[in-house]
Short mmCIF file of C-alpha atoms in Angstrom, two decimals:
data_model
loop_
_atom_site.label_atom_id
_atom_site.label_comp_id
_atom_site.label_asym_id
_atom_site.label_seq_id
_atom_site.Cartn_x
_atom_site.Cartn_y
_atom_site.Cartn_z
CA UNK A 27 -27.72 -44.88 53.02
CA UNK A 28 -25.32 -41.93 52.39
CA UNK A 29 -26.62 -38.96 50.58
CA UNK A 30 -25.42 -38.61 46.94
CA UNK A 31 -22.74 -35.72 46.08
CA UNK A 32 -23.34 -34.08 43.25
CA UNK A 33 -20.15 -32.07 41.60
CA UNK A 34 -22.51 -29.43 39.57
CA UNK A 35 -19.99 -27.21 37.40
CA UNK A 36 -22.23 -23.87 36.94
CA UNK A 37 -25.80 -23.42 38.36
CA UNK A 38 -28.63 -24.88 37.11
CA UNK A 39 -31.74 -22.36 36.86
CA UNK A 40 -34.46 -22.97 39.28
CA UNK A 41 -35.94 -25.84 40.23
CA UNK A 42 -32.84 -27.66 39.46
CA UNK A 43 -30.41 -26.46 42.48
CA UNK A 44 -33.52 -27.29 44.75
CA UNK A 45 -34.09 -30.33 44.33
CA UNK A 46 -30.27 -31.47 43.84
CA UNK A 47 -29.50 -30.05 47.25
CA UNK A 48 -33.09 -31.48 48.36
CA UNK A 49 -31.51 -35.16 47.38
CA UNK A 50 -27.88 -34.49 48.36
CA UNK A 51 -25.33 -32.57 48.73
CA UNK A 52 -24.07 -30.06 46.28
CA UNK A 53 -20.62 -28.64 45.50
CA UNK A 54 -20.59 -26.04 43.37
CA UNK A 55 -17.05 -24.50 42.52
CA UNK A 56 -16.40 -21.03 42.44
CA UNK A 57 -15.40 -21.01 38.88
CA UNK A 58 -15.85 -23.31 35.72
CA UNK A 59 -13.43 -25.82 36.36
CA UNK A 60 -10.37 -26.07 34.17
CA UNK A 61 -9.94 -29.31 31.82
CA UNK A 62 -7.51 -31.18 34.56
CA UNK A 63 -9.72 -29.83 37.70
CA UNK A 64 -12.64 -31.61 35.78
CA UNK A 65 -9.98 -34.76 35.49
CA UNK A 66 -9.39 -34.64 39.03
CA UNK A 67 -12.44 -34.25 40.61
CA UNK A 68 -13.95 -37.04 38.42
CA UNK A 69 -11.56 -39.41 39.74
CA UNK A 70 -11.08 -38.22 43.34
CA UNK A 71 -13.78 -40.88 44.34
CA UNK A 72 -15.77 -37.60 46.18
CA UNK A 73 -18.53 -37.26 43.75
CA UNK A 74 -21.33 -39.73 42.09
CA UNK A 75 -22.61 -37.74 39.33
CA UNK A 76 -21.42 -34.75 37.68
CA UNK A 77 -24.02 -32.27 36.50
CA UNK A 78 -21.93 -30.86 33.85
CA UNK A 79 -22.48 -28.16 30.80
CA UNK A 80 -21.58 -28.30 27.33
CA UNK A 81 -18.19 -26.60 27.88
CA UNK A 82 -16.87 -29.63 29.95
CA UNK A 83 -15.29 -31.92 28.21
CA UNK A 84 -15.43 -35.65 29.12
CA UNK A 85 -12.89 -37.75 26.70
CA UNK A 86 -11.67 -40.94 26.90
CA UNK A 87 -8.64 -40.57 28.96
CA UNK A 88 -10.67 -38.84 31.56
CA UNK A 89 -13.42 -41.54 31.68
CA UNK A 90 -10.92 -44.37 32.38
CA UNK A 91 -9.66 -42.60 35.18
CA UNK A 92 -13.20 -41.47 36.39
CA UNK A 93 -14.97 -42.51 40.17
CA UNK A 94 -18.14 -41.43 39.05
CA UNK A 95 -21.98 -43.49 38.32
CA UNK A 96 -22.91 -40.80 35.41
CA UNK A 97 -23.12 -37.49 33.47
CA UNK A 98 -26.21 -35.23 33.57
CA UNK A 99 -25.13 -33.16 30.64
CA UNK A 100 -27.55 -30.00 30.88
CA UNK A 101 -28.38 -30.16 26.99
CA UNK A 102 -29.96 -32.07 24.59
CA UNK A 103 -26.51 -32.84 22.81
CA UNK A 104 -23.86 -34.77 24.56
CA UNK A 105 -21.00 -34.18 21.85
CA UNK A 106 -19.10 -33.09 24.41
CA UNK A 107 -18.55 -36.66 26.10
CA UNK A 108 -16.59 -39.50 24.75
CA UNK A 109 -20.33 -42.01 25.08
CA UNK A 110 -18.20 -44.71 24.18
CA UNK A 111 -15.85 -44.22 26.33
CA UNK A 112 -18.40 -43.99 29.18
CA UNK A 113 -19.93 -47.05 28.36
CA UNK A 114 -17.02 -48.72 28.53
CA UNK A 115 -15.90 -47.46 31.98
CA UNK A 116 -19.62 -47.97 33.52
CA UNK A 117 -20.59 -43.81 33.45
CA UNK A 118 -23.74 -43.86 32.29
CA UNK A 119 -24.57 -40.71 30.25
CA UNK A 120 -27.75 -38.31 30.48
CA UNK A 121 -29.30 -35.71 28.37
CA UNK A 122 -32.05 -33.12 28.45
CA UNK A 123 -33.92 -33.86 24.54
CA UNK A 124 -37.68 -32.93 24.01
CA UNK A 125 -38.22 -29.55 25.85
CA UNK A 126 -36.04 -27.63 23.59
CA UNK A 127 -37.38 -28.47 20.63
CA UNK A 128 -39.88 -25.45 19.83
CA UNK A 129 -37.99 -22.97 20.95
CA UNK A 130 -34.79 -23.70 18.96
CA UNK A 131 -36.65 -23.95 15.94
CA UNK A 132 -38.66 -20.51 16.64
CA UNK A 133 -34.96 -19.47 16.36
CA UNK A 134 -34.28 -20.95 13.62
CA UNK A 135 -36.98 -19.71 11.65
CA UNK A 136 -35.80 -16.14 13.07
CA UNK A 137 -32.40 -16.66 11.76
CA UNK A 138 -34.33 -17.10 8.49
CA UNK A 139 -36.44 -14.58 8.23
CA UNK A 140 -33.74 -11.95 9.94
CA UNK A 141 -31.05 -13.00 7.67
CA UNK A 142 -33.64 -13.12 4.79
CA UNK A 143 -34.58 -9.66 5.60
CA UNK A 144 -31.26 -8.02 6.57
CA UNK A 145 -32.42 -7.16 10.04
CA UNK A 146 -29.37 -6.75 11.53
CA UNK A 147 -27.85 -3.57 8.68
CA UNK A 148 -31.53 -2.53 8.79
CA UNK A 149 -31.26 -2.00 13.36
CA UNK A 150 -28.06 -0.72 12.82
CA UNK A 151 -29.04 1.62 9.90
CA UNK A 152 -32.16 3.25 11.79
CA UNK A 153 -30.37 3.18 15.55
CA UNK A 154 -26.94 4.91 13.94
CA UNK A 155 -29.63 7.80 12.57
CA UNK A 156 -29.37 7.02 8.38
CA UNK A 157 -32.73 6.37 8.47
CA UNK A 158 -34.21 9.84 6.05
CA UNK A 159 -37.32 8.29 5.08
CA UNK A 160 -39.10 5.48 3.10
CA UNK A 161 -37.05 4.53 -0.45
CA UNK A 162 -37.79 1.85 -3.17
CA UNK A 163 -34.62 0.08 -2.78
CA UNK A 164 -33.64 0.79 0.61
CA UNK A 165 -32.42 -2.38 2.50
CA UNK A 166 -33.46 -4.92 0.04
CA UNK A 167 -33.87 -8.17 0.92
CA UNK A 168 -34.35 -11.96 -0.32
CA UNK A 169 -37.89 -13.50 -0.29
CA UNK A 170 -39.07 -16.25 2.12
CA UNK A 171 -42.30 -17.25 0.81
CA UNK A 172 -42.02 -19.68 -2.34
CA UNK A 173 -38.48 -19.97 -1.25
CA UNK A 174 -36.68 -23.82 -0.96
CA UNK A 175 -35.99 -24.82 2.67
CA UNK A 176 -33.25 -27.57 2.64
CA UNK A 177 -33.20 -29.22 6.02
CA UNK A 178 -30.05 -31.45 6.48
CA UNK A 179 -31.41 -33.56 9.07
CA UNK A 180 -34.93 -34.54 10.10
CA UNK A 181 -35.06 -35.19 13.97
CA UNK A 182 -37.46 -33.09 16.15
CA UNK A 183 -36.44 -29.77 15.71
CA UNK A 184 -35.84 -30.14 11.96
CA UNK A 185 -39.78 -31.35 11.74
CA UNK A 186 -40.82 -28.17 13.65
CA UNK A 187 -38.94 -25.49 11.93
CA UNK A 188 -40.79 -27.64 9.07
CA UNK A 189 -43.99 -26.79 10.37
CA UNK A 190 -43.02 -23.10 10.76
CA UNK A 191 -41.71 -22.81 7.36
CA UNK A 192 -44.63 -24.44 5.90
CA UNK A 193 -46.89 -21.78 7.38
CA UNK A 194 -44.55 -19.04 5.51
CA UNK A 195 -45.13 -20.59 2.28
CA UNK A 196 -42.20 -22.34 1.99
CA UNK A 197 -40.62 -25.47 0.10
CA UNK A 198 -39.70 -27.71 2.25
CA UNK A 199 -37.22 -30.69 1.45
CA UNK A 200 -35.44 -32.33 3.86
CA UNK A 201 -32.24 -35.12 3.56
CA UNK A 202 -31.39 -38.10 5.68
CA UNK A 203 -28.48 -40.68 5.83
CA UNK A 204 -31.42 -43.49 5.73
CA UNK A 205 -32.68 -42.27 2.68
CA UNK A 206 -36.36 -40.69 2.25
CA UNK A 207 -38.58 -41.41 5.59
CA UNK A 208 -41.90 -43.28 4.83
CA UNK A 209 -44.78 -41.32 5.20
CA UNK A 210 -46.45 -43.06 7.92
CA UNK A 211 -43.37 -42.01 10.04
CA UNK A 212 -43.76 -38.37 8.82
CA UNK A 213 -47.49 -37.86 10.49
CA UNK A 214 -48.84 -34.33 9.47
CA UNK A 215 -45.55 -33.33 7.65
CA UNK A 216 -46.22 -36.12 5.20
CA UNK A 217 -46.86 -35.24 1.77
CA UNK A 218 -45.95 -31.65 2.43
CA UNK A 219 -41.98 -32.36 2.64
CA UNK A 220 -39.85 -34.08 0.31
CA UNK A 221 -36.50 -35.88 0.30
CA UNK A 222 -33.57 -34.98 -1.84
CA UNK A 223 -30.23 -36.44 -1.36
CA UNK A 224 -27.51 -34.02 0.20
CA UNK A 225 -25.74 -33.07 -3.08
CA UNK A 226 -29.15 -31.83 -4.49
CA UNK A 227 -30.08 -30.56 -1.96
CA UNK A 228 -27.23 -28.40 -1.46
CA UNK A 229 -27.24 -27.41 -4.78
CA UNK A 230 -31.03 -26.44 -5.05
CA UNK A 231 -31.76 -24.98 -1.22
CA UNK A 232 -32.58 -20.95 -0.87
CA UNK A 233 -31.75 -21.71 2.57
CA UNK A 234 -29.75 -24.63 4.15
CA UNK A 235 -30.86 -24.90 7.63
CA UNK A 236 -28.48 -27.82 9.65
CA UNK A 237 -30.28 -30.20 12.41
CA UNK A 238 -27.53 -32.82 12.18
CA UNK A 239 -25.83 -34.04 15.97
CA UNK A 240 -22.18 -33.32 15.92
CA UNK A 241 -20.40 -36.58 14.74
CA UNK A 242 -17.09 -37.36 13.09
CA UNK A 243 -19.28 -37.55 9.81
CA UNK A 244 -20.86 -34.19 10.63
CA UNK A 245 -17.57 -32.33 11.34
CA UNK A 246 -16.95 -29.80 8.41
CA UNK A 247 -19.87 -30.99 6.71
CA UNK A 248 -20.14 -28.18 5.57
CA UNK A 249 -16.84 -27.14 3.82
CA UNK A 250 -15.06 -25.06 1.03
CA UNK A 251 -16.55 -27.93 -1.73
CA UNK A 252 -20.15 -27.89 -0.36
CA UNK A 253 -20.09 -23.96 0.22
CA UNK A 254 -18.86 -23.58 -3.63
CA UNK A 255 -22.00 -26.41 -4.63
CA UNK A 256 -24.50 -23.82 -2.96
CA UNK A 257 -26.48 -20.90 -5.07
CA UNK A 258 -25.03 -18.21 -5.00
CA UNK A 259 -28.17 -16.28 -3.26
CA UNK A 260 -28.47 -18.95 -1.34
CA UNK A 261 -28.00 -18.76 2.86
CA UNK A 262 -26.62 -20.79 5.34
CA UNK A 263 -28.57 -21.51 8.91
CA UNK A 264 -26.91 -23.04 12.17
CA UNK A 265 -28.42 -23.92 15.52
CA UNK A 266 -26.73 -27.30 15.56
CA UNK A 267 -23.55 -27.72 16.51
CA UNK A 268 -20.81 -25.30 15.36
CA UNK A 269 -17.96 -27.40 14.10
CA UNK A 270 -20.11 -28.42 11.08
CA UNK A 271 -19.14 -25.70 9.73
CA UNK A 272 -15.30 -24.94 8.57
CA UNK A 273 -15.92 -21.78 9.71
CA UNK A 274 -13.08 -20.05 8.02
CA UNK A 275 -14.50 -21.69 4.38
CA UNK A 276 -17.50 -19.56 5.17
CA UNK A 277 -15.97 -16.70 5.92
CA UNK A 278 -14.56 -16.84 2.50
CA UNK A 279 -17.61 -18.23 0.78
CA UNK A 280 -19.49 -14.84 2.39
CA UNK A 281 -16.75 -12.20 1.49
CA UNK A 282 -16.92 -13.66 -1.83
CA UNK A 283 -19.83 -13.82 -2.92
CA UNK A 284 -19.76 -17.20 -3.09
CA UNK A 285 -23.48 -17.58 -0.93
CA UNK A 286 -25.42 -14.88 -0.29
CA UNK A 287 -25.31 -14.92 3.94
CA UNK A 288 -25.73 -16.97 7.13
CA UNK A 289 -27.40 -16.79 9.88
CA UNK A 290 -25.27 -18.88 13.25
CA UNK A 291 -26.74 -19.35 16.86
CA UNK A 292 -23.11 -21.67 17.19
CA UNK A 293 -20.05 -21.41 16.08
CA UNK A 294 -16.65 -23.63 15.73
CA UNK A 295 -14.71 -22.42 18.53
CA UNK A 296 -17.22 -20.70 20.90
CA UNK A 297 -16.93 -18.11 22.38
CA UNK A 298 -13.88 -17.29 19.74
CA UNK A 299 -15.41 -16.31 15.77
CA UNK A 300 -13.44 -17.04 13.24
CA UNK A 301 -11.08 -14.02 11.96
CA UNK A 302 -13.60 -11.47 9.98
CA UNK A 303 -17.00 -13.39 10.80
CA UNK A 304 -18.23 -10.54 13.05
CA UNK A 305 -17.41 -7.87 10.59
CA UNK A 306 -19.52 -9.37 7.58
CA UNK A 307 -22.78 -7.48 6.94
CA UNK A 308 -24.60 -10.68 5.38
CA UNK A 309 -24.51 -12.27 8.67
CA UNK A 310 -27.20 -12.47 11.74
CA UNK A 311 -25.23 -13.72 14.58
CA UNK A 312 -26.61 -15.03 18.07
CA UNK A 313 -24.69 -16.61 21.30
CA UNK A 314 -25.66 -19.55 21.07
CA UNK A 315 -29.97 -18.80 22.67
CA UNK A 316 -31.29 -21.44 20.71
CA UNK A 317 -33.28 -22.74 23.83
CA UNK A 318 -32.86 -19.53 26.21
CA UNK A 319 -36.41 -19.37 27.07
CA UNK A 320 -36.90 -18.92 31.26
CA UNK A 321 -39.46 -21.81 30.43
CA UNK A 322 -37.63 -23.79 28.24
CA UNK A 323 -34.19 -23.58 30.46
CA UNK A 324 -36.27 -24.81 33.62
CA UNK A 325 -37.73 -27.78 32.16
CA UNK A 326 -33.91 -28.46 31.20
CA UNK A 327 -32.88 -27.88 34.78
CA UNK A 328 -35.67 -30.10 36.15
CA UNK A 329 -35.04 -32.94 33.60
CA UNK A 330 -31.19 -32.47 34.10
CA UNK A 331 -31.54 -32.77 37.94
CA UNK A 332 -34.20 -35.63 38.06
CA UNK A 333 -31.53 -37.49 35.70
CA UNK A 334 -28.60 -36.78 38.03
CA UNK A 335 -30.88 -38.25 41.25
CA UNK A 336 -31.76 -40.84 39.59
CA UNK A 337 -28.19 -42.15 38.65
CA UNK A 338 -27.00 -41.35 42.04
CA UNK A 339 -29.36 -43.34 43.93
CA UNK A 340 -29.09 -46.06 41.49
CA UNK A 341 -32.45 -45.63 39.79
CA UNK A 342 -33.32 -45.36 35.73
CA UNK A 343 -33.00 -41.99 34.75
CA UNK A 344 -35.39 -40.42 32.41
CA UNK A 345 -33.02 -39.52 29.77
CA UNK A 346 -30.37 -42.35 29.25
CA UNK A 347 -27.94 -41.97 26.32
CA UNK A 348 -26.40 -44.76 26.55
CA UNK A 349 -28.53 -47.05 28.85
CA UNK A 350 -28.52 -51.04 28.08
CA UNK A 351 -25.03 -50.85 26.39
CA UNK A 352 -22.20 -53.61 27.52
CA UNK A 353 -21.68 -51.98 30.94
CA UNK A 354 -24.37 -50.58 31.67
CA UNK A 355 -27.55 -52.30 33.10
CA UNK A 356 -30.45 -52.29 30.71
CA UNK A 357 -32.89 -52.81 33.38
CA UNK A 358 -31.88 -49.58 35.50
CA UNK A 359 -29.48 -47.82 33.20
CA UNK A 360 -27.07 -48.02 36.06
CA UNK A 361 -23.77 -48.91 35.88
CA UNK A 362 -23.15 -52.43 35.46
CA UNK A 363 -20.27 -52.62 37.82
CA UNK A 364 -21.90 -50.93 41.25
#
């Protein structure tokens, strides 16, 4: 049997590399690939799986044309491929979900807490040398404790910044497009969360913290309308997926007034801000760390890699996103046409 080839478009941490090269052969390009050097190689016939990042993109037209059996995507998300369009053309499509979970919602508690707290103008104030001594109404901020947490979306890492915000004292409500989760399916979180739906729970939330994937029902979900809806103390928290926001409504919304500040770990157009983001004092913003962890990113690089073996030797992956769909075998999650 030939070894697999395995096109791998930046490096994977450790153990990752290892045990790719320990399964196959690697090629790892010099530089991230442009869009139609990603086209290309996926449909030169050279490669069976593509270990790829968030950055590439996978569409439609790209998929049709595509020589490959799958798509390790080294993330829990996998907006960045067309699904359906793999499914269709056979690519079965991997993710990295579970091992992330604390960790991004550690950070999203920060962003909280830090935007909460103004700890951004506070490092700032102290490291530029303002700092004269202690003052009653130096740097004051809003409180946490007793404060309504409105999580828009209720998957894993929704449930644990749940659990984190619980322990500060917080009101925790939560909204879902299924409508309020029964409490059997809530386990230790039930009857200490509540559903509201999404209007009232944008209207009512202290902080809005988003946990929705990025979908076309997700994009601007957050736009001018919903931003004017919010309290005006209220604030605004993303580790999700940065096109749910309309990024330049926010900007408004914060030089307004409108809400009272947001704290972003992802943003529409990464790396680019939108115009007069990064100048805005009520704003705590990260590059995108939600799981940058040295544990947490080598349990992604193990899962990623032990998905992209698995598809190239034509065995079920761990982590199948699309996995029993028409063209794709639900027995091995490989790709129904060999």
């Amino acid at each position: 049997m030939t070894a697999p080839v395995f096109l791998v478009t930046a490096p994977l941490p450790e153990p990752g590399m290892t045990m790719l090269r320990s399964a196959g052969e690697v090629v790892l390009p010099s530089r991230p690939l442009s869009a139609s050097e990603l086209d290309i190689a996926c449909a030169s016939g050279d490669y069976d799986v593509v270990v790829a990042q968030l950055t590439d993109r996978f569409d439609a037209a790209l998929l049709a044309r595509a020589s490959i059996k799958g798509i390790a995507n080294y993330a829990v998300g996998f907006d960045n491929v067309d699904v359906a369009a793999a499914t269709a053309n056979g690519v079965l499509v991997c993710n990295t979900p579970g091992v992330l979970t604390e960790a991004t919602a550690d950070l999203a508690m920060l962003l909280i807490l830090a935007t909460a707290r103004r700890c951004v103008e506070a490092d700032e104030f102290t490291r530029s040398g303002r700092f004269e001594g202690w003052r009653p109404e130096l740097l004051l901020g809003a409180d946490v404790s007793g404060a309504a947490l409105g999580l828009a979306g209720f998957g894993r890492i929704a449930r644990a910044t749940a659990k984190r915000a619980l322990g500060f004292g917080m009101d925790v409500r939560y909204t879902v497009r299924r409508g309020p989760i029964p409490d059997g399916e809530l386990g230790e979180l039930a009857g200490r969360v509540r559903y509201l739906p999404w209007t009232e729970l944008v209207r009512t939330s202290d902080f809005l913290s988003l946990h929705v994937p990025l979908t076309e029902d997700t994009l601007h979900l957050i736009d001018a309308a919903t931003l004017r809806s919010m309290k005006p103390t209220a604030f605004l928290i993303n580790t999700a997926r940065g096109p749910i926001i309309d990024e330049k409504a926010l900007v408004d919304a914060l030089r307004s007034g409108e809400i009272g500040g947001a704290g972003l770990d992802v943003y529409e157009c990464e790396p680019r801000l939108a115009s007069g983001l990064a100048g805005l004092p009520n704003t705590t913003l990260l590059p995108h760390v939600g799981s940058a962890t040295r544990s947490v990113r080598a349990r992604m690089a193990e899962l990623c890699a032990d998905n992209a073996v698995a598809m190239a030797v034509g065995e079920p992956p761990r982590h199948p996103v699309n996995a029993g769909e028409p063209g794709i075998s639900p027995e091995t999650g490989h790709p129904a046409r060999g």
